[in-house]
mmCIF file of C-alpha atoms and ligand atoms in Angstrom:
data_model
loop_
_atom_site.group_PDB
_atom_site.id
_atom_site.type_symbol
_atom_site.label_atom_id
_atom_site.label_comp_id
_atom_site.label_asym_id
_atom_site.label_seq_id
_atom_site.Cartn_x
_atom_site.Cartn_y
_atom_site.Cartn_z
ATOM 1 C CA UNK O 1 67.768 75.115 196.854
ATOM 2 C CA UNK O 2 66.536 75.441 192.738
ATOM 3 C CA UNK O 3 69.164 73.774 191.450
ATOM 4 C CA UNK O 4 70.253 75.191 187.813
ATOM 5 C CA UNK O 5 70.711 72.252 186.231
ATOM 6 C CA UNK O 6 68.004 68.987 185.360
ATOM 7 C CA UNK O 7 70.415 65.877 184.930
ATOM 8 C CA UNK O 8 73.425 64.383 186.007
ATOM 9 C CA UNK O 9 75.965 61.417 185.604
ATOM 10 C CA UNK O 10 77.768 59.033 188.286
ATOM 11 C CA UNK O 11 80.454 56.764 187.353
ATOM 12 C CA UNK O 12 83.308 54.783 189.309
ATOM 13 C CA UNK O 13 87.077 54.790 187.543
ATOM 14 C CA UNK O 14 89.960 53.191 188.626
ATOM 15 C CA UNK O 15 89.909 50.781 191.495
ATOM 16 C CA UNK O 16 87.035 49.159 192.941
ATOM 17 C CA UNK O 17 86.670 50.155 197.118
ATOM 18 C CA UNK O 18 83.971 49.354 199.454
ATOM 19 C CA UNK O 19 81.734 52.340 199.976
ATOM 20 C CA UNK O 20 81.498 53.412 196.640
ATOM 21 C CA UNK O 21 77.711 51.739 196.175
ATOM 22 C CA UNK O 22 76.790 53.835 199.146
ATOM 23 C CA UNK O 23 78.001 56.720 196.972
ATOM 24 C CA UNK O 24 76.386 55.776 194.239
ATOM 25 C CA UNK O 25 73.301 55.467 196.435
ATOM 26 C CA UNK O 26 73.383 58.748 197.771
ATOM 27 C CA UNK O 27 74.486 60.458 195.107
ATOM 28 C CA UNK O 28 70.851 59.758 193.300
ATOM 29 C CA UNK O 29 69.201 59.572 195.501
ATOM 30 C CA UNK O 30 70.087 63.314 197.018
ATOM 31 C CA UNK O 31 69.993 64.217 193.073
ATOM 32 C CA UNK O 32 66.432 63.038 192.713
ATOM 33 C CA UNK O 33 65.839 64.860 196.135
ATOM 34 C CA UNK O 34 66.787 67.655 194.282
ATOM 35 C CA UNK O 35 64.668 67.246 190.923
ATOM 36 C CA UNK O 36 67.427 65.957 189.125
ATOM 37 C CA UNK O 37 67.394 62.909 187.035
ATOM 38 C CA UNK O 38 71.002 60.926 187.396
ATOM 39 C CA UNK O 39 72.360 58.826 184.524
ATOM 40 C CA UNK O 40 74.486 55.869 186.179
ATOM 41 C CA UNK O 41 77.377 55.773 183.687
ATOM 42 C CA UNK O 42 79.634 51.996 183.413
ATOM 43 C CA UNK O 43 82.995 51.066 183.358
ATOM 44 C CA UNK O 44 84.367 54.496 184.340
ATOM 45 C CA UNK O 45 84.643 56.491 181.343
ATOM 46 C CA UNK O 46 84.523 53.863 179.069
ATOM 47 C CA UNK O 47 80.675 54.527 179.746
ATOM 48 C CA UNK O 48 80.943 57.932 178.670
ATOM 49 C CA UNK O 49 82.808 57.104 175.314
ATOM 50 C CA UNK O 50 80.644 54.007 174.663
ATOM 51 C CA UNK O 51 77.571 55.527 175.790
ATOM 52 C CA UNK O 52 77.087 52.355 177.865
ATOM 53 C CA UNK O 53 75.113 53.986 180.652
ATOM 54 C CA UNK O 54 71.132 54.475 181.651
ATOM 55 C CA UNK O 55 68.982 56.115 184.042
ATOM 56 C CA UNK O 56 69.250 55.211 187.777
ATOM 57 C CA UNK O 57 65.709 56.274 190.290
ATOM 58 C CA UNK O 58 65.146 55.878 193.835
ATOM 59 C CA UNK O 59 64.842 52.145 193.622
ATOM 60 C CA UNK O 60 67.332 51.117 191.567
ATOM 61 C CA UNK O 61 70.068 51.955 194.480
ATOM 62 C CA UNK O 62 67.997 49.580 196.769
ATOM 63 C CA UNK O 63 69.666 47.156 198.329
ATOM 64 C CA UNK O 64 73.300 48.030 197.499
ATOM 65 C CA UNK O 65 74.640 50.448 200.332
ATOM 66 C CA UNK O 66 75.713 46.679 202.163
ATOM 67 C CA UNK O 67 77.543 45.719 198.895
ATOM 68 C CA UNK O 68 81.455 45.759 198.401
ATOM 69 C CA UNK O 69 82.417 46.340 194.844
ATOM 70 C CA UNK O 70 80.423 48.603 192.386
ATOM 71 C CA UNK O 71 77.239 48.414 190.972
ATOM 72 C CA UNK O 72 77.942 50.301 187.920
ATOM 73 C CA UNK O 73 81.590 48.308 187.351
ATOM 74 C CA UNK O 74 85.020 49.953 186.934
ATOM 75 C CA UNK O 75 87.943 50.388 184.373
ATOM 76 C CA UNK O 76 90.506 52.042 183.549
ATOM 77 C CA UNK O 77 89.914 53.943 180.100
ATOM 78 C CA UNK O 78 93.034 54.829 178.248
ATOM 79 C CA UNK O 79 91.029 56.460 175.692
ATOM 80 C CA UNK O 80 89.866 59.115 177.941
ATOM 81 C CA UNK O 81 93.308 60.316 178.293
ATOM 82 C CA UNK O 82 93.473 62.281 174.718
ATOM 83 C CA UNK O 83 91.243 64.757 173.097
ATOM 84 C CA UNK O 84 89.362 62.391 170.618
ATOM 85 C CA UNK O 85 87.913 60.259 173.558
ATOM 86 C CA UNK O 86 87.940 63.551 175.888
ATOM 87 C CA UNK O 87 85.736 65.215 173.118
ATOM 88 C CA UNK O 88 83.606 62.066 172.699
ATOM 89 C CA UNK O 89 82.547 61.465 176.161
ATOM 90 C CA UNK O 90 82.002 65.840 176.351
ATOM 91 C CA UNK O 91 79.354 64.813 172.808
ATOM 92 C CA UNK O 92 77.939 61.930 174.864
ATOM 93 C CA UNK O 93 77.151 64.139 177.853
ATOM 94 C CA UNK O 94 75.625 66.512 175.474
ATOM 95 C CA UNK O 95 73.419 64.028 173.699
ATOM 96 C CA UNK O 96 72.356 62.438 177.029
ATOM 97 C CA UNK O 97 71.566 66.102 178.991
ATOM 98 C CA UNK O 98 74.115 65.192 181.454
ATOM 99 C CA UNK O 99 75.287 68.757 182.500
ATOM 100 C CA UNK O 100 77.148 67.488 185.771
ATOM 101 C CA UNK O 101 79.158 64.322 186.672
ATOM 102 C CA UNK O 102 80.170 62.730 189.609
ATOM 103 C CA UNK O 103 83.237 61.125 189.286
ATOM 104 C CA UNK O 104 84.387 58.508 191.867
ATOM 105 C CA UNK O 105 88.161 57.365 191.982
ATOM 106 C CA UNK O 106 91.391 58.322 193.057
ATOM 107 C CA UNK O 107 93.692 60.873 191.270
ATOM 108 C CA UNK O 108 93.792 59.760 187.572
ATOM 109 C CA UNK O 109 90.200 59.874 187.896
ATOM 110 C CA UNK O 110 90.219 63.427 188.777
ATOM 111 C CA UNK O 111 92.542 64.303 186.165
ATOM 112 C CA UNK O 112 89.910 63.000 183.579
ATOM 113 C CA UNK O 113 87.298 64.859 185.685
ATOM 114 C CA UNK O 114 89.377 67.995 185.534
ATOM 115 C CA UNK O 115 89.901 67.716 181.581
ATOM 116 C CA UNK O 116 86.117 67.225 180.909
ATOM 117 C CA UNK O 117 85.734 70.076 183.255
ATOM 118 C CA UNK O 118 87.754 72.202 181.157
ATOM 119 C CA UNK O 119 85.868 71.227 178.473
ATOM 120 C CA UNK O 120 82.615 72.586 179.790
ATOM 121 C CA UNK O 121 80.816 69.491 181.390
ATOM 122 C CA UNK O 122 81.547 70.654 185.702
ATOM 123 C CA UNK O 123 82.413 66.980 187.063
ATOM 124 C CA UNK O 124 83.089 66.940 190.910
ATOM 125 C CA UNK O 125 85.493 64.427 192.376
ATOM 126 C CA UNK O 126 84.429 61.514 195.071
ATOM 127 C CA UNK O 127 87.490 60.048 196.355
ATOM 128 C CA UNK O 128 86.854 56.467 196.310
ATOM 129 C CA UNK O 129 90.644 54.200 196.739
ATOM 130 C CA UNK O 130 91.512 51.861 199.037
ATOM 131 C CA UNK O 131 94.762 53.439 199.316
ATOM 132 C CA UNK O 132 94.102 56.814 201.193
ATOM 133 C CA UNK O 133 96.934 57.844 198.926
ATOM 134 C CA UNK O 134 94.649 61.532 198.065
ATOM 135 C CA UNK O 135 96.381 64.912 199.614
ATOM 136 C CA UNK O 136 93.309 66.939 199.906
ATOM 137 C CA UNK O 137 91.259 64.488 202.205
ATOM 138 C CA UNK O 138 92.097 62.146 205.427
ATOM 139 C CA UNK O 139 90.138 59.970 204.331
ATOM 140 C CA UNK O 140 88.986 57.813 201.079
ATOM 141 C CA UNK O 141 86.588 56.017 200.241
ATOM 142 C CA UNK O 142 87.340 52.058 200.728
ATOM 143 C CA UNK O 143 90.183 52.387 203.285
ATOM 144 C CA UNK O 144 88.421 52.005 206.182
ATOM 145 C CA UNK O 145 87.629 48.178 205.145
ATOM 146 C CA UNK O 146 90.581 47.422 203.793
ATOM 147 C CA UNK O 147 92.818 48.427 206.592
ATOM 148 C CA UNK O 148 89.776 45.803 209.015
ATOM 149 C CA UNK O 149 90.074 43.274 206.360
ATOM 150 C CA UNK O 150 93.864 43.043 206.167
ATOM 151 C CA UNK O 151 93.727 43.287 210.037
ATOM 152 C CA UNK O 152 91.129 39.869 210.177
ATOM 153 C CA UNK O 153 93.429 38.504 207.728
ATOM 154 C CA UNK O 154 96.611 39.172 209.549
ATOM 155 C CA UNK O 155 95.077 38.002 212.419
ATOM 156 C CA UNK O 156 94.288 34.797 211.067
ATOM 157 C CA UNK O 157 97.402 34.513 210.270
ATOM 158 C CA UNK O 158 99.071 35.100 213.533
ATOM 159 C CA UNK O 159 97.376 32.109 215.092
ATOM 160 C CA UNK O 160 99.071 29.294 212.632
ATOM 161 C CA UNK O 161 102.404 32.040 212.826
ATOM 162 C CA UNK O 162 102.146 31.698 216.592
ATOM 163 C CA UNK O 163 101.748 28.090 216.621
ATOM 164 C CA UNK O 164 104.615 27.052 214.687
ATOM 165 C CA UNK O 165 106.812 29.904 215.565
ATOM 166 C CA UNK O 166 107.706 31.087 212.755
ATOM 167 C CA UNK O 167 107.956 34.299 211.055
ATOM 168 C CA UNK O 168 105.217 35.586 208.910
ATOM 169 C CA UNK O 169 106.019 38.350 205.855
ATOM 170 C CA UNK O 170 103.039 39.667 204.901
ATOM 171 C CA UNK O 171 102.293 42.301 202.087
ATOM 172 C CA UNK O 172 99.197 44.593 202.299
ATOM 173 C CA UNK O 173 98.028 46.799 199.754
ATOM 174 C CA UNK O 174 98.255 50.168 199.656
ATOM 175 C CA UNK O 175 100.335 50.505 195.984
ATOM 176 C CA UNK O 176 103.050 52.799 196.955
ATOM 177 C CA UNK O 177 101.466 54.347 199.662
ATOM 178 C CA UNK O 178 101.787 52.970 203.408
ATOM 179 C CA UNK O 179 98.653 54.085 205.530
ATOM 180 C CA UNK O 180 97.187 50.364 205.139
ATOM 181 C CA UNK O 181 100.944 48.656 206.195
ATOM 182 C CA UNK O 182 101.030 51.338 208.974
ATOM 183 C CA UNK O 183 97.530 50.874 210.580
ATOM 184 C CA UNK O 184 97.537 46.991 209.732
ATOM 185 C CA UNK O 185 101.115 46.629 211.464
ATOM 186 C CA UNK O 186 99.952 48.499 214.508
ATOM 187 C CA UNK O 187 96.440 46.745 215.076
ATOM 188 C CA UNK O 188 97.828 43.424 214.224
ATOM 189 C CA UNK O 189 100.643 43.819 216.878
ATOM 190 C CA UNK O 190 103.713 43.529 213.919
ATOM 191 C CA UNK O 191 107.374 43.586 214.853
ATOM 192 C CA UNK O 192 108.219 45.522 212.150
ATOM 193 C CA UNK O 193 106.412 47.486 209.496
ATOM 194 C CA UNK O 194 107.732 48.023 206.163
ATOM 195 C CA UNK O 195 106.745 51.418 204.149
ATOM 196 C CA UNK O 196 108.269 53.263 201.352
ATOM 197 C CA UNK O 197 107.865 56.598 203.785
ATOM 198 C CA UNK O 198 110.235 55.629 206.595
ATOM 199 C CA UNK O 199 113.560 53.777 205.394
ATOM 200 C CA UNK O 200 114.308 50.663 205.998
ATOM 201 C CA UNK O 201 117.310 47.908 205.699
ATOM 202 C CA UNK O 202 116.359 44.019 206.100
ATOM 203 C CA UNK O 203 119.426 44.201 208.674
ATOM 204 C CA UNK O 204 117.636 46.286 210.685
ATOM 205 C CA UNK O 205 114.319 43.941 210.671
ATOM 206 C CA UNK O 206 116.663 41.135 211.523
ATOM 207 C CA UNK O 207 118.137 42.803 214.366
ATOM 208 C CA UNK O 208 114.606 43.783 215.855
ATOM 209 C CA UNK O 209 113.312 40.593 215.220
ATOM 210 C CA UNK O 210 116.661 38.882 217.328
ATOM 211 C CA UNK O 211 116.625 41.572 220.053
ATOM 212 C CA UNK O 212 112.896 40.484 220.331
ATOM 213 C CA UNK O 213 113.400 37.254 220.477
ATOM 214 C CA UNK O 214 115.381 38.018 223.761
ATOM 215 C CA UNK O 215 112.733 38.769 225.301
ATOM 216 C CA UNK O 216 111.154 35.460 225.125
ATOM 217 C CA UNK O 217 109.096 36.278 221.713
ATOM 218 C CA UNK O 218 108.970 33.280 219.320
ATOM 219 C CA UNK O 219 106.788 34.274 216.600
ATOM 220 C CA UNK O 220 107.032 37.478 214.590
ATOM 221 C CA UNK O 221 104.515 39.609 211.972
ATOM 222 C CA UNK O 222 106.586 41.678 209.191
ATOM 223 C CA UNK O 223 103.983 44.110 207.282
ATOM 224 C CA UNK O 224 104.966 44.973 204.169
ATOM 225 C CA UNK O 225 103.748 47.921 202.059
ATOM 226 C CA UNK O 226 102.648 46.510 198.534
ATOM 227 C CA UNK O 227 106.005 47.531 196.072
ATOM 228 C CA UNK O 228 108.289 47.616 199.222
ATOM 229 C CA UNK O 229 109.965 44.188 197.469
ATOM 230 C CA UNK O 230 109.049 40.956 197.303
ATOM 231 C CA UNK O 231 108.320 39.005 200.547
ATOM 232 C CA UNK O 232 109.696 35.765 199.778
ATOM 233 C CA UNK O 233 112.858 37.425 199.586
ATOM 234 C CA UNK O 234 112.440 38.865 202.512
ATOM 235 C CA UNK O 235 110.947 35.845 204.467
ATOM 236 C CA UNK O 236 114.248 34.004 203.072
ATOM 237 C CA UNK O 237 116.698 36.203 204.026
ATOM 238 C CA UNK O 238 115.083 36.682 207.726
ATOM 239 C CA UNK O 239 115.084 32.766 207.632
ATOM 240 C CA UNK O 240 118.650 32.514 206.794
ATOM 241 C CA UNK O 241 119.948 35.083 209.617
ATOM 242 C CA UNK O 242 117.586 33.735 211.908
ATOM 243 C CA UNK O 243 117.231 30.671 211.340
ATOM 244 C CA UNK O 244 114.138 31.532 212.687
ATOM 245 C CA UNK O 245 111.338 29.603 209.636
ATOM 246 C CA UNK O 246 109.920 32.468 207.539
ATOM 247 C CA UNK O 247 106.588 32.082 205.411
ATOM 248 C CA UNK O 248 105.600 34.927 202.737
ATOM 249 C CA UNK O 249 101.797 35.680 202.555
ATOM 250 C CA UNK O 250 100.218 38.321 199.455
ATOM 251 C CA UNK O 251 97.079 39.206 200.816
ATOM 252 C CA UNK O 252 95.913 40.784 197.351
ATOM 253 C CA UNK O 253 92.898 41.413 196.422
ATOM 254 C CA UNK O 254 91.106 40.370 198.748
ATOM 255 C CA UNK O 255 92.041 43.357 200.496
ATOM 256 C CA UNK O 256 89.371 44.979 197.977
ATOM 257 C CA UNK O 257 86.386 43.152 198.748
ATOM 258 C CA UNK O 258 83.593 42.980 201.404
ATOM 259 C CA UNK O 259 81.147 44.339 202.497
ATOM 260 C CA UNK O 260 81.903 48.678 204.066
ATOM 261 C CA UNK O 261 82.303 49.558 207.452
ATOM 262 C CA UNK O 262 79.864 51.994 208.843
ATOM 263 C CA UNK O 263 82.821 54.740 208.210
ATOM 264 C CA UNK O 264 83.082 53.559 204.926
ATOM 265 C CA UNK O 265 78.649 53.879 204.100
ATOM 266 C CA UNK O 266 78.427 57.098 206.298
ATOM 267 C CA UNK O 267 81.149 59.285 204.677
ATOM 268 C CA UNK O 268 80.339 57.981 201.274
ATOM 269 C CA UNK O 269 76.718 58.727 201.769
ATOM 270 C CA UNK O 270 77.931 62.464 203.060
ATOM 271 C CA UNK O 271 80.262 62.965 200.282
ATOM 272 C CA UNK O 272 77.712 61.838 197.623
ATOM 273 C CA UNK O 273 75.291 64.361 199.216
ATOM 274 C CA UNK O 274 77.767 67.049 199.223
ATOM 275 C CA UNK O 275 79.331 66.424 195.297
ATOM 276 C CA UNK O 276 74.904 66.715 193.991
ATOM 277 C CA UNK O 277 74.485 69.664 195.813
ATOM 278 C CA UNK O 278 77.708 71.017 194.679
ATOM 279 C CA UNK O 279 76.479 70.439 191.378
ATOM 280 C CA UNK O 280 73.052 71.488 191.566
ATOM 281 C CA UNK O 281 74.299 75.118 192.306
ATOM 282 C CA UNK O 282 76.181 74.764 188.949
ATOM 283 C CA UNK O 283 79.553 74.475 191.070
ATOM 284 C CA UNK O 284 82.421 72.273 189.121
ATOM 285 C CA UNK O 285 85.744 70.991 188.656
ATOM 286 C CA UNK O 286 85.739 70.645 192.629
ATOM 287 C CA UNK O 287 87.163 67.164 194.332
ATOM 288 C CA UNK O 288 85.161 66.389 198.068
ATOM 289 C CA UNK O 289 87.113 65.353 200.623
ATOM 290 C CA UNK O 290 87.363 65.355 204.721
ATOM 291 C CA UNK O 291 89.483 67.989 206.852
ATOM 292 C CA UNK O 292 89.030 67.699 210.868
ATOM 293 C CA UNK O 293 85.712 65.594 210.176
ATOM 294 C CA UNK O 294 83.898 68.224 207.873
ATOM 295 C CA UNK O 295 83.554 67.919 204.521
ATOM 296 C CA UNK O 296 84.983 70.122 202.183
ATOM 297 C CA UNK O 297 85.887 70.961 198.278
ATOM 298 C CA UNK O 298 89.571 72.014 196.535
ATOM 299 C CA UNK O 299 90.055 72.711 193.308
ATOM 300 C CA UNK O 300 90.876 69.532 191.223
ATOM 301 C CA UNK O 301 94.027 70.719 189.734
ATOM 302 C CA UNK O 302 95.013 72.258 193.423
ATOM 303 C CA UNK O 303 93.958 68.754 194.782
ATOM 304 C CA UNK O 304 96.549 66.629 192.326
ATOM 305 C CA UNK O 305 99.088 69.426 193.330
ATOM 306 C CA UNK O 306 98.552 68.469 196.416
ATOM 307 C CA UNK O 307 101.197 66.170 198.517
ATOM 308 C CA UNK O 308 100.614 63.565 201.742
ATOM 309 C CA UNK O 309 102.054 63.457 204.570
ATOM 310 C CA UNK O 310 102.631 60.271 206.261
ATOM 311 C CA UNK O 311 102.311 60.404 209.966
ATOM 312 C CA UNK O 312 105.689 59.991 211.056
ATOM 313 C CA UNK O 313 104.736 59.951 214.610
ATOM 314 C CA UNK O 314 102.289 57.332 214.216
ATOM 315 C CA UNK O 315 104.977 55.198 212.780
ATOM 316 C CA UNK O 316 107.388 55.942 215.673
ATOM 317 C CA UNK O 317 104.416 54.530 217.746
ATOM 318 C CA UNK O 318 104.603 51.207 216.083
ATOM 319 C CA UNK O 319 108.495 51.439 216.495
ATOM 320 C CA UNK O 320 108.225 51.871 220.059
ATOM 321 C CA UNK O 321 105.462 49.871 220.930
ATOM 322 C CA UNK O 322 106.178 46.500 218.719
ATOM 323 C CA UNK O 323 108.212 44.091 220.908
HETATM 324 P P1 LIG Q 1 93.212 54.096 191.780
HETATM 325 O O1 LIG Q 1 93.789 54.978 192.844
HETATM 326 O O2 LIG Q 1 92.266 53.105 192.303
HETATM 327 O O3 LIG Q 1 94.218 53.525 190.851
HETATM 328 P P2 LIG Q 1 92.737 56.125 189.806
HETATM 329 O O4 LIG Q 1 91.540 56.953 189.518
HETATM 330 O O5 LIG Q 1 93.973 56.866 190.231
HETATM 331 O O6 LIG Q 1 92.283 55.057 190.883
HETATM 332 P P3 LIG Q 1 93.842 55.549 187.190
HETATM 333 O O7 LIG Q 1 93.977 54.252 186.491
HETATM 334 O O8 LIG Q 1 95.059 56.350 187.421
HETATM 335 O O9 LIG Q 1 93.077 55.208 188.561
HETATM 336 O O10 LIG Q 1 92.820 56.474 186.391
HETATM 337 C C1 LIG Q 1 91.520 56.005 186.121
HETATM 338 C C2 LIG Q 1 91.067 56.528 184.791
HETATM 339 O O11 LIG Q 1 91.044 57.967 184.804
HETATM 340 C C3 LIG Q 1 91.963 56.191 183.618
HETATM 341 O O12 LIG Q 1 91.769 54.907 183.130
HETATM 342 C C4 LIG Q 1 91.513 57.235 182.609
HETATM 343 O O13 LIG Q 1 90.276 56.878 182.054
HETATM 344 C C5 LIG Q 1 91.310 58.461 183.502
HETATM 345 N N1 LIG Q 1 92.543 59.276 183.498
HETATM 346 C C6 LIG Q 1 93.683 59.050 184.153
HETATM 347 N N2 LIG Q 1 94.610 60.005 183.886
HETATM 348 C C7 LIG Q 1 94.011 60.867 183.028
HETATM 349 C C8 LIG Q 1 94.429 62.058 182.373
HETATM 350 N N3 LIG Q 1 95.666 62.573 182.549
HETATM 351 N N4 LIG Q 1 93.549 62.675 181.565
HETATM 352 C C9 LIG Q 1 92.311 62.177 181.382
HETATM 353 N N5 LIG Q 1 91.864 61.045 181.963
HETATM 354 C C10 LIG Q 1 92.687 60.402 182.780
#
């Protein structure tokens, strides 16, 4: 391939997740592959509008692909959302040579990407979120360790939960999205799993967690989708019905952290690949993603059109499976 154009940016926006070093990674390293020299950009597009950013080479992505977090930092950049910083990070691109940007992050992120698209600097879209919250792909950047960190924590937590038998109420991330409650609840073994998706009544966990008890159960796992409510209430009111002792856990953001998974290194390093060469045939304003295992690319503004689905039958699973 001759690619048509001689430099390009990478930057991470929004959230931190796991993986997205192994982007980075690939990203220039496929670029310099290519004959293209990649600018690593900081803090998102605070980077951009700042011009805090300078040139990454084969080395300087040593040594990270193990690491959780991001090597060039992230922000959110509130700026970046009106023309004066839109046109000042388009000026900094032009000063700089960058004539393609990867942009890694969920949805806002690709809304930026889109604008500075429009605005003649092609940007592809990585998505790189914890959350798998992002229609066009099944899968995101980040979740993969998440979901196997909240499921060690959880874990953990069942052993004291099962020793005192008591009930444990504990929220996962997943910030209005519930793939991370869903997949935590069912590896961890939960009683009852609490989404925004599928709805719910704390009458109805009580009842589950009684008509379990029947069965000679004395310890019980509520997941609990982060902005599903707050657990202590929760843990209190399952307490008071129950009488059964209730204890509310926030895993937080810890949930964030570690080092990837091998899902998490491989399909970043594949999607990095794929956004450069996207890119180095001049192709823009495209977001990467994963359908049946393949990669592919949407348009960006088709992508945040876009709407999830939430496996309904996976949650009946859990239903059926969790007493
Ligand atoms: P996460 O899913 O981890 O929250 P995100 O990419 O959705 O990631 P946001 O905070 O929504 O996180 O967006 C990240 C950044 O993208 C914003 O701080 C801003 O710089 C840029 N951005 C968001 N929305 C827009 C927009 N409408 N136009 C231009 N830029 C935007």
């Amino acid at each position: 391939m001759i690619p048509t154009i001689k430099r390009i940016g990478v930057l991470t926006s929004g959230g931190d997740a796991p993986g997205m070093n192994a982007v980075i990674r690939a990203v220039t390293r496929t670029a310099i592959k290519h004959g293209i020299s990649v600018i690593g950009v900081r803090r998102g597009f605070n980077g951009l509008i700042h011009e805090d950013m300078s040139e990454l080479n084969i080395r300087s992505v040593s040594d990270i692909i193990q690491r959780g977090g991001t090597v060039l930092y992230t922000a959110r950049c509130n700026e970046f959302r009106y023309e004066e910083g839109l046109q000042r990070g388009k000026e900094a691109c032009q000063s700089w040579g960058i004539e393609g940007l990867v942009v890694i992050g969920g949805d806002g992120s690709f809304r930026g990407a889109a604008d500075l698209s429009a605005r003649g600097i092609p940007c592809v879209g990585i998505p790189g979120t914890i959350d798998n919250d992002i229609a066009m792909t099944e899968y995101t950047i980040g979740y993969d360790t998440a979901m196997n960190t909240a499921m060690e924590l959880v874990d953990k937590l069942r052993d004291t939960t099962q020793s005192h038998d008591r009930c444990s109420v504990v929220e996962v991330m997943g910030r209005n999205a519930g793939y991370i409650a869903l997949n935590t609840g069912i590896a961890c073994g939960a009683t009852y799993i609490v989404v925004k998706e599928v709805n719910f009544s704390i009458d109805d966990i009580i009842a589950r967690i009684l008509n379990t008890q029947t069965t000679g159960k004395h310890h019980f796992i509520i997941v609990v989708a982060e902005g599903m409510g707050n657990c202590e209430d929760i843990a209190k009111k399952i307490e008071h019905a129950t009488k059964i002792e209730a204890r509310a856990t926030i895993l937080g953001h810890v949930q964030r952290g570690g080092s990837p998974t091998v899902q998490d290194r491989v399909i970043g390093s594949h999607m990095g690949h794929y956004a450069v060469e996207l890119l180095a045939q001049g192709i823009g304003n495209r977001v990467v993603g994963m359908k049946k295992g393949e990669m592919i690319d949407v348009d960006i503004q088709e992508a945040l059109r876009m709407k999830k689905t939430f496996s309904q039958e996976l949650y009946r699973v859990a239903s059926n499976i969790s007493f």
